[in-house]
Amino acid sequence: MAEEAILGYLEHHEEITDSGQFAADRALDHNEVVNVIKSLHGFRYVDAQDIKKEAWVLTDEGKTYAAAGSPEVQLFLAVPTEGSIPKEELQKKLDPSVFKIGCSQAGKNKWVEMGKQVSRKVEHVEDKIKDLLLRIQEGQAVGKDDVNTLKARKLIVLQTWKGYSVRKGPNYAPKRKKVATDLTRENLQRSDWKELEFKEYNFNAKGPPSECGCLHPLMKVKKQLKDIFLQMGFEEMPTNNYVESSFWNFDALFQPQQHPARDSHDTFFLQAPSTTQELPEDYVERVKHVHESGGYGSRGYGYDWKIEEAKKNVLRTHTTAVSSRMLFALAQQGFAPKRYFSIDRVFRNEAVDRTHLAEFHQIEGLVCDRGLTLGHLIGVLEDFFSRLGMSKLKFKPAYNPYTEPSMEIFSYHDGLGKWVEIGNSGMFRPEMLRPMGLPEDVNVIAWGLSLERPTMILYGIDNIRDLFGHKVDLSLMKRNPICRIGI
């Protein structure tokens, strides 16, 4: 109906000056009229020009005051003509927002005397605010100062209306001719294709994007890091055990059973199954002895080590639990120099904020060989991080229960203009390695960092919850480019 009305009107008139008025006169939906005008304009049946009108309209609060009166007048009328009223009693007679605004505006206008008792200072007031709101509601013009007053009180907002003026186009016809979009077998059989008018073929039109899987930014960075490890001669450790026993996660790493990290506030403990029964007995005894009495140049921790605590199942707090399993297996099958790495999820009972999650990824690398020193560790770290594009490194002494010496790794961030911590490192302690059965002259150097931090830096993300978790926008995966580490 809208299309017939527009084309029919233009057959006898030169122009539709206002699409809004045109729709109102014919009881048509203006949105439908606008859509038809856009379609006709696209096929050059009409030429359309934009019309934009701005008008002040009442907010919901403004509509309320236009009906019931402004807060200051409502408050004034609630005060007795003679005498006064306690402020608490006056407050009960009015809506809380009306009372608050009314006190401010009536006091500002010097209509009432405010105190513990409220009384009138004038006999009669005019509700100018209500009058202005009613005038705007009826489409009448008001002064600039009055508009500024109402706008400051958020009683009116500027509303923009968009429409069109319409004239005949170069392809105008009183009725749109339907063009064919397909040549069918019936057209050929009847030979009526000669009389058909076909829609122009747009060779520049793009087809709909194909639905396909996309890699998450974390997976792109993980792939690049994995390639770097492989180029350096490392082999990947199996990391499919999200659930670990406390023994492999803590005790095998010479971490005491009273350590704060083993508290439920920092670690997720499993309810079912709550414990494990599969631990190597001989190795467990050696670990127990080094915790209680020491050995290999250590005094131990001097406490009563409990197997019940070691058997508790946890969600692994670091992939170093995987490293302890791999090193123990290496010692049992006969030592040979190895380079291992892993990149996978770990879990900690953290308070979630913009930089912390309870579930995240850890990158870990280790080298196991004879005669390794701290100098070898620094050299490997400089090689590894230079491949990530981080050539300026600093090292700071640190403490870890299972490494000595230990170092925090810092890199100079050109964008931030300062040194930022990028990882932790150290040499595994003899108290950890010798009970496994590794030879006396074998040392292990290792380092670790998170996967999320470099990913956030590379992709310009400042909130970890925008990168990983249930609130992530899935379009993040489609619109982000490949990872280009080191460039």
Coordinates of C-alpha atoms in Angstrom, one line a residue:
M1 CA 0.0 0.0 0.0
A2 CA 2.9 2.4 0.8
E3 CA 4.5 1.8 -2.6
E4 CA 1.2 2.4 -4.5
A5 CA 0.5 5.5 -2.5
I6 CA 4.0 7.0 -3.2
L7 CA 4.0 6.2 -6.9
G8 CA 0.4 7.2 -7.4
Y9 CA 0.9 10.6 -5.6
L10 CA 3.9 11.4 -7.7
E11 CA 2.0 10.7 -10.9
H12 CA -0.1 13.8 -10.3
H13 CA 2.2 15.9 -8.0
E14 CA 5.7 17.1 -8.4
E15 CA 7.0 16.3 -4.9
I16 CA 6.3 14.7 -1.5
T17 CA 7.8 17.4 0.7
D18 CA 7.8 15.4 4.0
S19 CA 7.5 11.6 4.3
G20 CA 6.4 11.9 7.9
Q21 CA 3.4 14.1 7.1
F22 CA 2.7 12.0 4.0
A23 CA 2.5 8.8 6.2
A24 CA 0.4 10.5 8.8
D25 CA -2.2 11.9 6.3
R26 CA -2.7 8.3 4.9
A27 CA -2.5 6.5 8.2
L28 CA 0.6 4.6 7.1
D29 CA 3.5 3.5 9.2
H30 CA 6.4 5.9 8.6
N31 CA 9.0 3.2 8.9
E32 CA 7.3 1.2 6.2
V33 CA 7.1 4.4 4.0
V34 CA 10.9 5.0 4.6
N35 CA 11.7 1.4 3.6
V36 CA 9.7 1.7 0.4
I37 CA 11.3 5.0 -0.5
K38 CA 14.8 3.5 0.0
S39 CA 13.9 0.6 -2.3
L40 CA 12.4 2.9 -5.0
H41 CA 15.4 5.1 -4.8
G42 CA 17.7 2.2 -5.3
F43 CA 16.0 1.3 -8.6
R44 CA 15.9 5.1 -9.6
Y45 CA 12.1 5.2 -9.6
V46 CA 12.4 8.2 -7.2
D47 CA 15.0 10.6 -6.1
A48 CA 15.0 11.0 -2.3
Q49 CA 16.6 13.7 -0.1
D50 CA 17.2 13.4 3.6
I51 CA 15.2 15.5 6.0
K52 CA 16.3 15.9 9.6
K53 CA 14.3 17.7 12.3
E54 CA 15.3 18.2 15.9
A55 CA 12.8 18.8 18.7
W56 CA 12.8 18.8 22.5
V57 CA 10.8 16.0 24.1
L58 CA 10.0 15.2 27.8
T59 CA 11.8 12.5 29.6
D60 CA 9.9 10.1 31.9
E61 CA 10.6 12.3 34.8
G62 CA 9.5 15.4 32.8
K63 CA 6.2 13.7 31.9
T64 CA 5.6 12.9 35.6
Y65 CA 6.1 16.6 36.6
A66 CA 4.0 17.8 33.7
A67 CA 1.1 15.8 35.1
A68 CA 1.6 16.2 38.9
G69 CA 3.6 19.4 39.1
S70 CA 7.2 20.2 39.8
P71 CA 8.8 18.8 43.0
E72 CA 9.3 22.3 44.5
V73 CA 5.6 23.1 44.0
Q74 CA 4.5 19.7 45.4
L75 CA 6.7 20.4 48.5
F76 CA 5.3 24.0 48.9
L77 CA 1.7 22.8 48.7
A78 CA 2.5 20.1 51.3
V79 CA 3.5 22.8 53.8
P80 CA 0.6 24.2 55.9
T81 CA -0.6 27.7 54.9
E82 CA 0.0 28.9 58.4
G83 CA 2.4 27.6 61.0
S84 CA 5.0 25.0 60.2
I85 CA 5.5 21.2 59.9
P86 CA 8.3 19.0 61.2
K87 CA 10.7 18.0 58.4
E88 CA 10.4 14.3 59.2
E89 CA 6.6 14.5 58.8
L90 CA 6.8 16.5 55.6
Q91 CA 9.2 13.8 54.2
K92 CA 6.6 11.1 54.9
K93 CA 4.0 13.0 52.8
L94 CA 6.2 13.0 49.6
D95 CA 8.0 10.6 47.4
P96 CA 11.7 10.5 48.5
S97 CA 13.0 11.9 45.1
V98 CA 10.3 14.6 45.1
F99 CA 11.2 15.6 48.7
K100 CA 15.0 15.7 48.0
I101 CA 14.6 17.8 44.8
G102 CA 11.8 19.9 46.2
C103 CA 13.8 20.9 49.3
S104 CA 16.7 22.0 47.1
Q105 CA 14.6 24.0 44.5
A106 CA 12.1 25.5 47.0
G107 CA 15.0 26.6 49.3
K108 CA 16.8 28.0 46.2
N109 CA 13.6 29.9 45.2
K110 CA 13.2 31.2 48.8
W111 CA 9.7 29.8 49.0
V112 CA 10.1 28.0 52.3
E113 CA 12.2 28.2 55.5
M114 CA 14.1 25.0 55.9
G115 CA 15.1 23.6 59.3
K116 CA 13.8 21.1 61.8
Q117 CA 10.5 22.8 61.2
V118 CA 9.5 23.8 57.6
S119 CA 7.3 26.9 57.0
R120 CA 6.2 29.0 54.0
K121 CA 7.9 32.3 53.3
V122 CA 5.5 33.4 50.5
E123 CA 1.8 33.1 50.1
H124 CA 1.5 31.9 46.5
V125 CA 3.8 30.4 43.9
E126 CA 3.5 29.7 40.1
D127 CA 4.6 26.3 38.7
K128 CA 6.8 27.7 35.9
I129 CA 8.4 24.3 35.4
K130 CA 5.1 22.5 34.8
D131 CA 3.9 25.3 32.4
L132 CA 7.1 25.0 30.4
L133 CA 6.9 21.2 30.2
L134 CA 3.3 21.4 29.0
R135 CA 4.2 23.9 26.3
I136 CA 7.0 21.6 25.0
Q137 CA 4.7 18.6 25.1
E138 CA 2.2 20.6 22.9
G139 CA 5.0 21.5 20.4
Q140 CA 5.2 25.2 21.3
A141 CA 8.4 27.1 21.3
V142 CA 10.1 28.2 24.6
G143 CA 13.0 30.4 25.3
K144 CA 16.7 29.3 25.2
D145 CA 17.2 30.0 28.9
D146 CA 14.2 27.9 29.8
V147 CA 15.4 25.1 27.6
N148 CA 18.8 25.2 29.4
T149 CA 17.1 25.0 32.8
L150 CA 14.9 22.0 31.8
K151 CA 17.9 20.3 30.1
A152 CA 20.1 20.8 33.2
R153 CA 17.4 19.1 35.4
K154 CA 17.2 16.3 32.8
L155 CA 13.5 16.9 32.2
I156 CA 13.9 17.2 28.4
V157 CA 16.1 15.6 25.7
L158 CA 16.8 16.5 22.1
Q159 CA 15.1 14.1 19.8
T160 CA 16.2 13.8 16.1
W161 CA 13.6 12.8 13.5
K162 CA 14.7 11.6 10.1
G163 CA 12.6 11.4 6.9
Y164 CA 12.7 12.2 3.2
S165 CA 11.5 14.5 0.5
V166 CA 10.7 12.6 -2.7
R167 CA 10.6 13.5 -6.4
K168 CA 10.3 11.4 -9.6
G169 CA 13.4 9.6 -10.7
P170 CA 14.8 8.8 -14.2
N171 CA 13.1 5.4 -14.2
Y172 CA 9.8 6.6 -12.7
A173 CA 6.6 4.7 -13.6
P174 CA 3.2 4.7 -11.9
K175 CA 3.7 1.0 -11.1
R176 CA 7.0 -0.8 -10.5
K177 CA 7.7 -3.4 -13.2
K178 CA 8.8 -6.7 -11.7
V179 CA 12.1 -7.8 -13.2
A180 CA 13.1 -11.4 -13.6
T181 CA 16.0 -12.7 -11.5
D182 CA 16.3 -16.2 -13.0
L183 CA 16.0 -17.7 -16.5
T184 CA 13.9 -20.9 -16.1
R185 CA 13.3 -23.9 -18.3
E186 CA 9.7 -22.7 -18.8
N187 CA 10.9 -19.3 -20.1
L188 CA 12.9 -21.1 -22.8
Q189 CA 10.1 -23.5 -23.7
R190 CA 7.5 -20.7 -24.1
S191 CA 10.1 -18.4 -25.7
D192 CA 8.8 -15.6 -23.5
W193 CA 12.4 -14.8 -22.3
K194 CA 12.6 -12.3 -25.2
E195 CA 10.0 -10.1 -23.5
L196 CA 11.4 -10.4 -20.0
E197 CA 13.4 -7.7 -18.4
F198 CA 16.1 -9.1 -16.2
K199 CA 17.6 -7.7 -13.1
E200 CA 21.2 -6.4 -13.7
Y201 CA 23.9 -8.8 -12.5
N202 CA 26.3 -7.3 -10.0
F203 CA 29.7 -8.8 -10.6
N204 CA 31.2 -6.9 -7.7
A205 CA 28.7 -8.2 -5.1
K206 CA 30.3 -10.4 -2.4
G207 CA 28.8 -13.7 -1.4
P208 CA 27.8 -14.4 2.2
P209 CA 30.9 -15.2 4.3
S210 CA 31.3 -18.9 4.8
E211 CA 30.8 -20.3 8.3
C212 CA 34.1 -21.8 9.5
G213 CA 36.0 -22.4 12.6
C214 CA 38.5 -19.8 13.9
L215 CA 41.4 -20.1 16.2
H216 CA 41.3 -18.3 19.6
P217 CA 44.1 -15.8 20.1
L218 CA 45.5 -18.0 22.9
M219 CA 45.8 -20.9 20.4
K220 CA 47.6 -18.7 17.9
V221 CA 50.2 -17.5 20.4
K222 CA 50.5 -21.1 21.8
K223 CA 51.2 -22.4 18.2
Q224 CA 54.0 -19.8 17.8
L225 CA 55.5 -20.6 21.2
K226 CA 55.4 -24.3 20.4
D227 CA 57.2 -23.7 17.2
I228 CA 59.9 -21.8 19.0
F229 CA 60.4 -24.6 21.5
L230 CA 60.6 -27.2 18.7
Q231 CA 63.2 -25.0 16.8
M232 CA 65.3 -25.0 20.0
G233 CA 65.3 -28.8 20.1
F234 CA 62.7 -29.3 22.9
E235 CA 60.1 -32.1 22.9
E236 CA 56.6 -31.6 24.3
M237 CA 55.5 -33.3 27.6
P238 CA 52.1 -34.9 27.9
T239 CA 49.9 -32.5 29.9
N240 CA 46.5 -34.3 29.8
N241 CA 46.3 -34.8 33.6
Y242 CA 44.3 -31.9 34.9
V243 CA 43.8 -33.8 38.2
E244 CA 47.0 -34.5 40.1
S245 CA 47.8 -36.0 43.5
S246 CA 49.3 -33.6 46.0
F247 CA 52.4 -35.8 46.0
W248 CA 53.3 -35.0 42.3
N249 CA 52.0 -31.5 42.5
F250 CA 53.7 -30.5 45.8
D251 CA 55.7 -33.2 47.7
A252 CA 57.9 -34.5 44.8
L253 CA 58.9 -30.8 44.3
F254 CA 60.2 -30.5 47.9
Q255 CA 57.3 -28.3 48.9
P256 CA 56.5 -28.7 52.6
Q257 CA 53.0 -29.9 53.6
Q258 CA 52.4 -26.9 55.7
H259 CA 53.1 -24.5 52.8
P260 CA 50.4 -21.8 52.3
A261 CA 49.9 -22.8 48.7
R262 CA 48.6 -26.1 49.9
D263 CA 45.7 -24.4 51.7
S264 CA 42.1 -24.6 50.3
H265 CA 42.2 -20.9 49.8
D266 CA 44.8 -21.3 47.1
T267 CA 44.2 -24.8 45.7
F268 CA 41.1 -26.7 44.4
F269 CA 40.8 -30.1 46.2
L270 CA 38.6 -32.8 44.7
Q271 CA 35.7 -34.3 46.6
A272 CA 35.4 -37.5 44.4
P273 CA 37.8 -39.2 44.1
S274 CA 39.4 -37.3 47.0
T275 CA 42.5 -39.4 47.2
T276 CA 44.8 -41.5 45.0
Q277 CA 46.3 -45.0 45.7
E278 CA 48.7 -45.0 42.8
L279 CA 52.1 -43.8 44.1
P280 CA 55.5 -45.4 43.7
E281 CA 56.2 -46.7 47.2
D282 CA 60.0 -46.6 47.1
Y283 CA 60.1 -43.1 45.7
V284 CA 57.5 -42.0 48.3
E285 CA 59.7 -43.2 51.1
R286 CA 62.7 -41.3 49.7
V287 CA 60.6 -38.1 49.4
K288 CA 59.3 -38.6 53.0
H289 CA 62.9 -38.9 54.3
V290 CA 64.2 -35.8 52.6
H291 CA 61.2 -33.8 53.8
E292 CA 61.6 -35.0 57.4
S293 CA 65.4 -35.4 57.8
G294 CA 67.0 -33.9 54.7
G295 CA 69.9 -35.3 52.7
Y296 CA 72.1 -34.4 49.7
G297 CA 73.4 -31.5 51.7
S298 CA 70.0 -30.4 53.1
R299 CA 68.6 -30.5 56.6
G300 CA 65.0 -31.0 55.3
Y301 CA 62.1 -29.4 57.0
G302 CA 62.1 -31.3 60.2
Y303 CA 58.4 -32.2 60.5
D304 CA 56.2 -35.3 60.5
W305 CA 55.4 -36.0 56.8
K306 CA 52.0 -37.6 56.3
I307 CA 51.1 -39.9 53.4
E308 CA 47.4 -39.0 53.8
E309 CA 48.2 -35.4 52.9
A310 CA 50.2 -36.5 49.8
K311 CA 47.4 -38.7 48.5
K312 CA 44.9 -35.8 48.3
N313 CA 43.8 -35.1 44.7
V314 CA 43.9 -31.5 43.4
L315 CA 43.4 -29.6 40.2
R316 CA 47.1 -29.1 39.3
T317 CA 48.3 -25.7 40.3
H318 CA 51.3 -25.7 37.8
T319 CA 52.6 -27.8 35.0
T320 CA 55.7 -28.4 37.0
A321 CA 53.8 -31.4 38.3
V322 CA 54.1 -32.8 34.8
S323 CA 57.8 -32.1 34.9
S324 CA 58.3 -34.0 38.1
R325 CA 56.6 -37.1 36.5
M326 CA 58.8 -36.8 33.4
L327 CA 62.0 -36.5 35.4
F328 CA 61.1 -39.5 37.6
A329 CA 60.4 -41.6 34.5
L330 CA 63.6 -40.4 32.9
A331 CA 65.6 -41.5 36.0
Q332 CA 63.9 -45.0 35.9
Q333 CA 64.6 -45.7 32.3
G334 CA 68.2 -44.6 32.3
F335 CA 69.3 -41.0 32.2
A336 CA 69.8 -39.2 28.9
P337 CA 70.0 -35.4 28.3
K338 CA 66.6 -34.0 27.5
R339 CA 64.9 -30.8 26.7
Y340 CA 61.2 -30.7 27.6
F341 CA 58.4 -28.1 27.3
S342 CA 54.7 -27.9 28.0
I343 CA 51.9 -25.3 27.5
D344 CA 48.6 -26.2 29.1
R345 CA 46.0 -25.2 31.7
V346 CA 46.5 -24.9 35.5
F347 CA 44.1 -24.0 38.3
R348 CA 44.3 -21.8 41.4
N349 CA 41.7 -20.6 43.8
E350 CA 42.3 -17.0 42.9
A351 CA 39.9 -14.0 43.3
V352 CA 38.9 -13.1 39.7
D353 CA 39.8 -9.6 38.5
R354 CA 41.1 -7.9 35.3
T355 CA 44.5 -9.6 35.6
H356 CA 43.7 -12.9 37.4
L357 CA 41.6 -16.0 36.7
A358 CA 41.1 -19.2 38.6
E359 CA 42.0 -21.1 35.4
F360 CA 44.8 -20.0 33.1
H361 CA 47.7 -21.4 31.0
Q362 CA 51.3 -22.0 32.0
I363 CA 54.3 -22.2 29.6
E364 CA 57.2 -24.3 31.0
G365 CA 60.5 -25.3 29.6
L366 CA 63.3 -27.3 31.2
V367 CA 66.7 -28.7 30.2
C368 CA 68.1 -31.8 31.9
D369 CA 71.9 -32.5 31.5
R370 CA 75.2 -33.0 33.2
G371 CA 77.1 -30.0 34.6
L372 CA 74.5 -27.3 34.0
T373 CA 75.0 -24.0 35.8
L374 CA 73.2 -20.7 36.3
G375 CA 75.1 -19.4 33.3
H376 CA 73.5 -22.0 31.1
L377 CA 70.1 -21.0 32.4
I378 CA 70.7 -17.3 31.6
G379 CA 72.0 -18.3 28.1
V380 CA 68.9 -20.4 27.3
L381 CA 66.6 -17.7 28.6
E382 CA 68.2 -15.1 26.5
D383 CA 67.9 -17.3 23.4
F384 CA 64.3 -18.2 24.2
F385 CA 63.1 -14.7 24.9
S386 CA 65.0 -13.1 21.9
R387 CA 62.9 -15.3 19.7
L388 CA 59.8 -13.7 21.3
G389 CA 61.2 -10.3 20.4
M390 CA 62.4 -9.5 24.0
S391 CA 66.1 -8.8 23.8
K392 CA 66.4 -6.6 26.9
L393 CA 66.4 -8.9 29.9
K394 CA 67.2 -8.5 33.6
F395 CA 67.2 -11.1 36.3
K396 CA 66.4 -10.7 40.0
P397 CA 67.0 -13.2 42.8
A398 CA 63.8 -14.9 44.1
Y399 CA 62.7 -17.9 46.2
N400 CA 60.9 -21.0 45.0
P401 CA 60.6 -24.2 47.2
Y402 CA 61.9 -26.4 44.4
T403 CA 64.6 -24.2 42.8
E404 CA 67.8 -22.8 44.1
P405 CA 69.1 -20.4 42.9
S406 CA 65.8 -18.9 41.6
M407 CA 65.4 -15.8 39.4
E408 CA 62.5 -13.6 38.3
I409 CA 62.8 -12.5 34.7
F410 CA 62.2 -8.9 33.6
S411 CA 62.0 -7.5 30.1
Y412 CA 62.0 -3.8 29.0
H413 CA 58.6 -3.0 27.5
D414 CA 59.0 -0.2 25.0
G415 CA 55.3 0.6 24.9
L416 CA 55.0 1.0 28.6
G417 CA 58.5 2.5 28.9
K418 CA 59.4 0.3 31.9
W419 CA 60.7 -3.1 33.0
V420 CA 57.9 -5.7 33.5
E421 CA 58.1 -9.2 35.0
I422 CA 57.6 -11.8 32.3
G423 CA 58.4 -15.1 34.1
N424 CA 60.2 -17.1 36.8
S425 CA 63.1 -19.5 36.6
G426 CA 65.7 -21.5 38.5
M427 CA 67.7 -24.7 39.0
F428 CA 65.8 -27.6 40.5
R429 CA 67.1 -28.5 44.0
P430 CA 69.0 -31.7 44.8
E431 CA 66.3 -32.5 47.3
M432 CA 63.9 -32.8 44.4
L433 CA 66.2 -34.5 41.8
R434 CA 68.2 -37.1 43.9
P435 CA 65.2 -39.0 45.4
M436 CA 64.1 -39.5 41.8
G437 CA 67.3 -41.4 41.1
L438 CA 69.0 -38.9 38.8
P439 CA 72.8 -39.0 39.0
E440 CA 74.7 -36.6 41.2
D441 CA 76.2 -34.6 38.3
V442 CA 72.9 -34.1 36.6
N443 CA 71.2 -30.7 37.0
V444 CA 67.9 -29.3 35.6
I445 CA 67.3 -25.7 34.6
A446 CA 63.7 -24.5 34.1
W447 CA 61.6 -21.5 33.6
G448 CA 57.9 -20.7 33.3
L449 CA 55.5 -17.9 32.3
S450 CA 51.8 -17.4 31.6
L451 CA 50.3 -17.7 28.2
E452 CA 47.7 -15.0 28.8
R453 CA 50.1 -12.1 29.6
P454 CA 52.0 -12.1 26.2
T455 CA 48.7 -12.7 24.4
M456 CA 47.1 -9.7 26.0
I457 CA 50.2 -7.6 25.1
L458 CA 50.2 -8.8 21.5
Y459 CA 46.5 -8.3 20.9
G460 CA 46.1 -5.1 22.9
I461 CA 43.7 -6.6 25.5
D462 CA 43.7 -5.0 29.0
N463 CA 41.2 -7.3 30.8
I464 CA 41.9 -11.0 31.0
R465 CA 38.2 -11.7 31.2
D466 CA 37.8 -10.3 27.6
L467 CA 40.4 -13.0 26.5
F468 CA 39.5 -16.1 28.4
G469 CA 36.3 -17.3 30.1
H470 CA 32.5 -17.6 29.6
K471 CA 32.0 -13.9 29.0
V472 CA 34.3 -13.7 25.9
D473 CA 32.8 -12.3 22.7
L474 CA 33.0 -15.0 20.1
S475 CA 33.6 -12.4 17.4
L476 CA 37.0 -11.9 19.1
M477 CA 38.2 -15.0 17.3
K478 CA 37.0 -14.0 13.9
R479 CA 38.3 -10.5 13.8
N480 CA 41.8 -10.9 15.3
P481 CA 44.8 -11.5 13.0
I482 CA 47.4 -14.3 13.2
C483 CA 50.0 -14.0 15.9
R484 CA 53.4 -12.4 14.8
I485 CA 55.8 -13.1 17.7
G486 CA 59.1 -11.4 17.5
I487 CA 58.1 -8.8 14.9

